[in-house]
mmCIF file of C-alpha atoms in Angstrom:
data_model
loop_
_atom_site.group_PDB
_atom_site.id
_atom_site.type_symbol
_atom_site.label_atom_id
_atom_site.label_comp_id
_atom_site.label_asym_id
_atom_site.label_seq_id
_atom_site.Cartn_x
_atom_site.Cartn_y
_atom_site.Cartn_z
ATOM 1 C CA UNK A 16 129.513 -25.807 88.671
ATOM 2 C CA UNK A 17 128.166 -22.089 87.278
ATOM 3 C CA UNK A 18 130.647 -20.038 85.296
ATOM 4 C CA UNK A 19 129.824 -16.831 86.688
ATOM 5 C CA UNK A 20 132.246 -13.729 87.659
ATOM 6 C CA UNK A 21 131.108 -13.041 91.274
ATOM 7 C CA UNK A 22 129.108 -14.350 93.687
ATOM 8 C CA UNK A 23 128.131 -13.033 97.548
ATOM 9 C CA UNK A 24 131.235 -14.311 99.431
ATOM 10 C CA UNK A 25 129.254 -14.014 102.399
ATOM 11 C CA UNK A 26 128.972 -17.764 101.796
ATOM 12 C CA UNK A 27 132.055 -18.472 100.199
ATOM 13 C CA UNK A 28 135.132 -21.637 100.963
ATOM 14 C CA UNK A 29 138.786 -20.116 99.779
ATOM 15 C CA UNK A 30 141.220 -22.106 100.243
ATOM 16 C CA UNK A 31 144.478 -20.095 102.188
ATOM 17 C CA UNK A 32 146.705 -20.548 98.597
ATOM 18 C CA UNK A 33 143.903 -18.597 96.380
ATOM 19 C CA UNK A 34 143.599 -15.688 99.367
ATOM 20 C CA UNK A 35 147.810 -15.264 99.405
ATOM 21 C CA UNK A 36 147.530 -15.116 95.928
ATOM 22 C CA UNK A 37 144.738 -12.293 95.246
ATOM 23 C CA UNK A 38 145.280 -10.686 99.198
ATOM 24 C CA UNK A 39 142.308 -10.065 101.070
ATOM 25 C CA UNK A 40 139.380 -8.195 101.263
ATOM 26 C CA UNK A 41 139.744 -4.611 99.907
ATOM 27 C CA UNK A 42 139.174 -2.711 102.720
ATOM 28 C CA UNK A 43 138.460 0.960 100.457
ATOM 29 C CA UNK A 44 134.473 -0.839 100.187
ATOM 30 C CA UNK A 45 132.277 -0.077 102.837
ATOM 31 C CA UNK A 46 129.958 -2.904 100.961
ATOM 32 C CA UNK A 47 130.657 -4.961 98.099
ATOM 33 C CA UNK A 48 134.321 -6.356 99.260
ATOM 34 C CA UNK A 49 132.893 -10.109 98.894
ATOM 35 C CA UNK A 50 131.635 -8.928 95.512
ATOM 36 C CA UNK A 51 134.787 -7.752 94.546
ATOM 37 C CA UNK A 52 137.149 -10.291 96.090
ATOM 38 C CA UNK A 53 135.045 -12.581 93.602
ATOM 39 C CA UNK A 54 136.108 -10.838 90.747
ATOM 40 C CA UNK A 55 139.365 -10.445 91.559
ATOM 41 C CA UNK A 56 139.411 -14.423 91.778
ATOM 42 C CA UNK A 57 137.443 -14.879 88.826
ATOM 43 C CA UNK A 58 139.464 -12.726 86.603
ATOM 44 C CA UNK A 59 142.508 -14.527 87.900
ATOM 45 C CA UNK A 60 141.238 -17.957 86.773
ATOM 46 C CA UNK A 61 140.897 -19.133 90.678
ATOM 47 C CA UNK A 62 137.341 -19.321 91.194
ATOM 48 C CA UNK A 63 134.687 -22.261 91.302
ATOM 49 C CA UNK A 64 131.362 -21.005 91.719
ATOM 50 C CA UNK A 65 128.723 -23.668 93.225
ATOM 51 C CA UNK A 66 125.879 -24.426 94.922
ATOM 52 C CA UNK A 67 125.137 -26.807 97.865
ATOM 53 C CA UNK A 68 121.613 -27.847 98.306
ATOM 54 C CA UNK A 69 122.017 -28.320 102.095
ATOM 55 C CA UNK A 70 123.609 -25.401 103.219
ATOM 56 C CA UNK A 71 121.901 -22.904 105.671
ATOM 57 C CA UNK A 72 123.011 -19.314 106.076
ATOM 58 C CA UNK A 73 121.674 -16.962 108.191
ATOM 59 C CA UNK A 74 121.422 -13.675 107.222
ATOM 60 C CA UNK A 75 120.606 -10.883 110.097
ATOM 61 C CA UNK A 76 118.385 -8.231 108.059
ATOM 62 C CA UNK A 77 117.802 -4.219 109.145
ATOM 63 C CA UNK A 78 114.758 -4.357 111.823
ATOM 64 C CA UNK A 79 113.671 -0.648 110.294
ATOM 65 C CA UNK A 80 112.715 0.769 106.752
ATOM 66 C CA UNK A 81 115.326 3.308 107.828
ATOM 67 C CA UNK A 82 117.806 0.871 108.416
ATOM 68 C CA UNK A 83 116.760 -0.972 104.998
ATOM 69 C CA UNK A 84 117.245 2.240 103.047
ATOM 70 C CA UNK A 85 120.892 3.039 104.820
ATOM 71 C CA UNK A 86 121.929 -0.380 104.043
ATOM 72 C CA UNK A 87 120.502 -0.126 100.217
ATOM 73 C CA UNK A 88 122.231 3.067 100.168
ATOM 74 C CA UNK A 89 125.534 1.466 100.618
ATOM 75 C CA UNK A 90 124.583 -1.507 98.385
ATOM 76 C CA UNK A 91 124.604 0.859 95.473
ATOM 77 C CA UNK A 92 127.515 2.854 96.787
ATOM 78 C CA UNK A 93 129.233 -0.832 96.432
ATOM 79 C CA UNK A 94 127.410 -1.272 93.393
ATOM 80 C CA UNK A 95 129.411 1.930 91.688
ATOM 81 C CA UNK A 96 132.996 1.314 93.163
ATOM 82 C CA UNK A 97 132.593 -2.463 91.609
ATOM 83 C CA UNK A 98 131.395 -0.849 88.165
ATOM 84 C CA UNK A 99 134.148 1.933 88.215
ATOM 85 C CA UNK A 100 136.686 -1.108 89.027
ATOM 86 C CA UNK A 101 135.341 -3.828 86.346
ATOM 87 C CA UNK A 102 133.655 -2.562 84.374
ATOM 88 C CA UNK A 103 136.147 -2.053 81.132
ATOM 89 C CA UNK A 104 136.082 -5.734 81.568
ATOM 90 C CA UNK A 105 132.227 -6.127 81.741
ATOM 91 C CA UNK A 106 131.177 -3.519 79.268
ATOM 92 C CA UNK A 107 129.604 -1.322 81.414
ATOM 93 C CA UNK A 108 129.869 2.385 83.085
ATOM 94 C CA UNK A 109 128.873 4.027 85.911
ATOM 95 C CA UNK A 110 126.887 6.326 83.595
ATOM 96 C CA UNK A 111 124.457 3.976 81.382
ATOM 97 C CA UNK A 112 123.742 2.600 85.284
ATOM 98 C CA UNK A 113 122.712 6.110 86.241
ATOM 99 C CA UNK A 114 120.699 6.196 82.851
ATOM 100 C CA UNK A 115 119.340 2.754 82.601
ATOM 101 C CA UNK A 116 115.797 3.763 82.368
ATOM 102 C CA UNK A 117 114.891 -0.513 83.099
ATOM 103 C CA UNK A 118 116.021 0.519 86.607
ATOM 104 C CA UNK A 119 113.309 3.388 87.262
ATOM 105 C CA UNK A 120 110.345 1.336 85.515
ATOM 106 C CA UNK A 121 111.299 -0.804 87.964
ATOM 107 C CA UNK A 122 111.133 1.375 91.086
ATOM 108 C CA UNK A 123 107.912 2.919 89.857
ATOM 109 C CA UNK A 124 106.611 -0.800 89.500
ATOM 110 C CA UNK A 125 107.381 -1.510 92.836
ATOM 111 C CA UNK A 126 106.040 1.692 93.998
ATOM 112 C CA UNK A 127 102.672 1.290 92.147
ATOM 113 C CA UNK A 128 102.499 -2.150 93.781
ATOM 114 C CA UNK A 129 103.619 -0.991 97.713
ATOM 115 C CA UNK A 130 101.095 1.709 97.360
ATOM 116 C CA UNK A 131 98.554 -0.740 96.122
ATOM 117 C CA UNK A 132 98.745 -3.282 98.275
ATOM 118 C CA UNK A 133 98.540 -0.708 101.161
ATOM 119 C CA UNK A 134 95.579 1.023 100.335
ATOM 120 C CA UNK A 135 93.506 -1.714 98.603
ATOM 121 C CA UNK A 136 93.959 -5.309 100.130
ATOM 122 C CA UNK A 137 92.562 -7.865 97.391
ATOM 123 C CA UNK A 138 90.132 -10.466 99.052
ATOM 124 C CA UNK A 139 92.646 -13.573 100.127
ATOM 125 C CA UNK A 140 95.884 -11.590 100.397
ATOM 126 C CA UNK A 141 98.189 -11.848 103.057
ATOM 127 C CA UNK A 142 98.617 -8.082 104.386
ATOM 128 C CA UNK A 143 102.216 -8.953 104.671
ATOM 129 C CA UNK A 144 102.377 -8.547 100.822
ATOM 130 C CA UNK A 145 102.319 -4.966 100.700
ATOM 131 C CA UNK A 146 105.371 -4.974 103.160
ATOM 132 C CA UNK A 147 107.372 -7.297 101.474
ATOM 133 C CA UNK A 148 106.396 -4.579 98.519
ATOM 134 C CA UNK A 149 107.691 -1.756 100.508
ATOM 135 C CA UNK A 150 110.644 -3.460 101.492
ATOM 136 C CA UNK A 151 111.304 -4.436 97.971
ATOM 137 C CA UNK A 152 110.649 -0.773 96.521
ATOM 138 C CA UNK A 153 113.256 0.048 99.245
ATOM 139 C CA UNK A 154 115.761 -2.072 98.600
ATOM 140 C CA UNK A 155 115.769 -0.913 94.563
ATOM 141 C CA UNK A 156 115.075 2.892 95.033
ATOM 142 C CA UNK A 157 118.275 2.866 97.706
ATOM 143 C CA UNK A 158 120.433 0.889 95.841
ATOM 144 C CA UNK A 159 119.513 2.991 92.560
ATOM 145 C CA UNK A 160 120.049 6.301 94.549
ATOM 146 C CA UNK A 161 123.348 5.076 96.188
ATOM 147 C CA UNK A 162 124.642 4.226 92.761
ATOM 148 C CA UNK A 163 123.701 7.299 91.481
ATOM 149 C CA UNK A 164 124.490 9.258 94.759
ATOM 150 C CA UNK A 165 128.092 7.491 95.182
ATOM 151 C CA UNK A 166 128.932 8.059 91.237
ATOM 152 C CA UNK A 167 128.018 11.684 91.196
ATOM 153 C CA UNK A 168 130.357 12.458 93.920
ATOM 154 C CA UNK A 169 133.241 10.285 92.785
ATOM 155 C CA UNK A 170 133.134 11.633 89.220
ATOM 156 C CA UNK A 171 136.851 13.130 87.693
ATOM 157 C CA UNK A 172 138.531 10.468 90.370
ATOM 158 C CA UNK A 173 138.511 8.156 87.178
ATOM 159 C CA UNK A 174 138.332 4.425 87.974
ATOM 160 C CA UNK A 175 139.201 2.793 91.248
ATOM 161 C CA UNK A 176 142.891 0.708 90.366
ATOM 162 C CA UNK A 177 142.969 -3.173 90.535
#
């Protein structure tokens, strides 16, 4: 058992009393609406988080670095809604996101990395490194500019309602 307030309901057992009590997916997220159908349980006291060593998911990922960036795009997009919904309740804003400097360093990390691992393979290094690095400087930098992208242009509309 983990006390935690969300976790990716892409994997997730409901049982048909806790949906009719908290409804279903909301259907204003384009991404996120397992994210925030977890909240919605957890801060109505019917959630259960665990883990079950034996379970297999599969999990069909973008086959292009274009696709990868749309899809982190819409990660962060989800990223703000969830924030402007909850986040009274978890002490955070849509704003110190947009600010949190941890979140650049860490795009510039992964950037330094990606570019290093394209242009100077070290001796023993699988050359699929440095596209797992690109993928993973991707992932952040879309997310990151989703957030910030999606907040920017929902700013004045005040917070999404529970």
């Amino acid at each position: 058992r983990i006390d935690a307030a969300f976790d990716s309901g892409v994997y997730m057992i409901a049982s048909r009393d806790t949906l009719a009590a908290l409804g279903v997916f909301d259907e204003s997220f384009l991404r996120g609406q397992d994210v925030e159908l977890s909240y919605r349980a957890f801060f109505a006291g019917r959630t259960t988080i665990g883990y079950i060593d034996d379970a297999v998911v599969a999990h069909v990922h973008p086959r292009t670095l274009a696709a990868l960036w749309c899809k982190a795009l819409q990660h962060g997009e989800a990223a703000s809604n969830i924030v402007a919904k909850y986040g009274d309740v978890l002490g955070d804003t849509r704003w110190r996101r947009c600010s949190d400097w941890r979140r650049y360093r860490t795009i510039a990390r992964l950037a330094a990395q990606a570019v290093a691992a394209r242009v100077v393979a070290r001796p023993g290094e699988d050359p699929q490194q440095g596209h797992d690095r690109l993928c993973e400087l991707i992932v952040a930098a879309g997310k990151q500019a989703g957030f910030v992208r999606h907040t920017l242009a929902t700013r004045g509309r005040g917070t999404i309602p529970r």
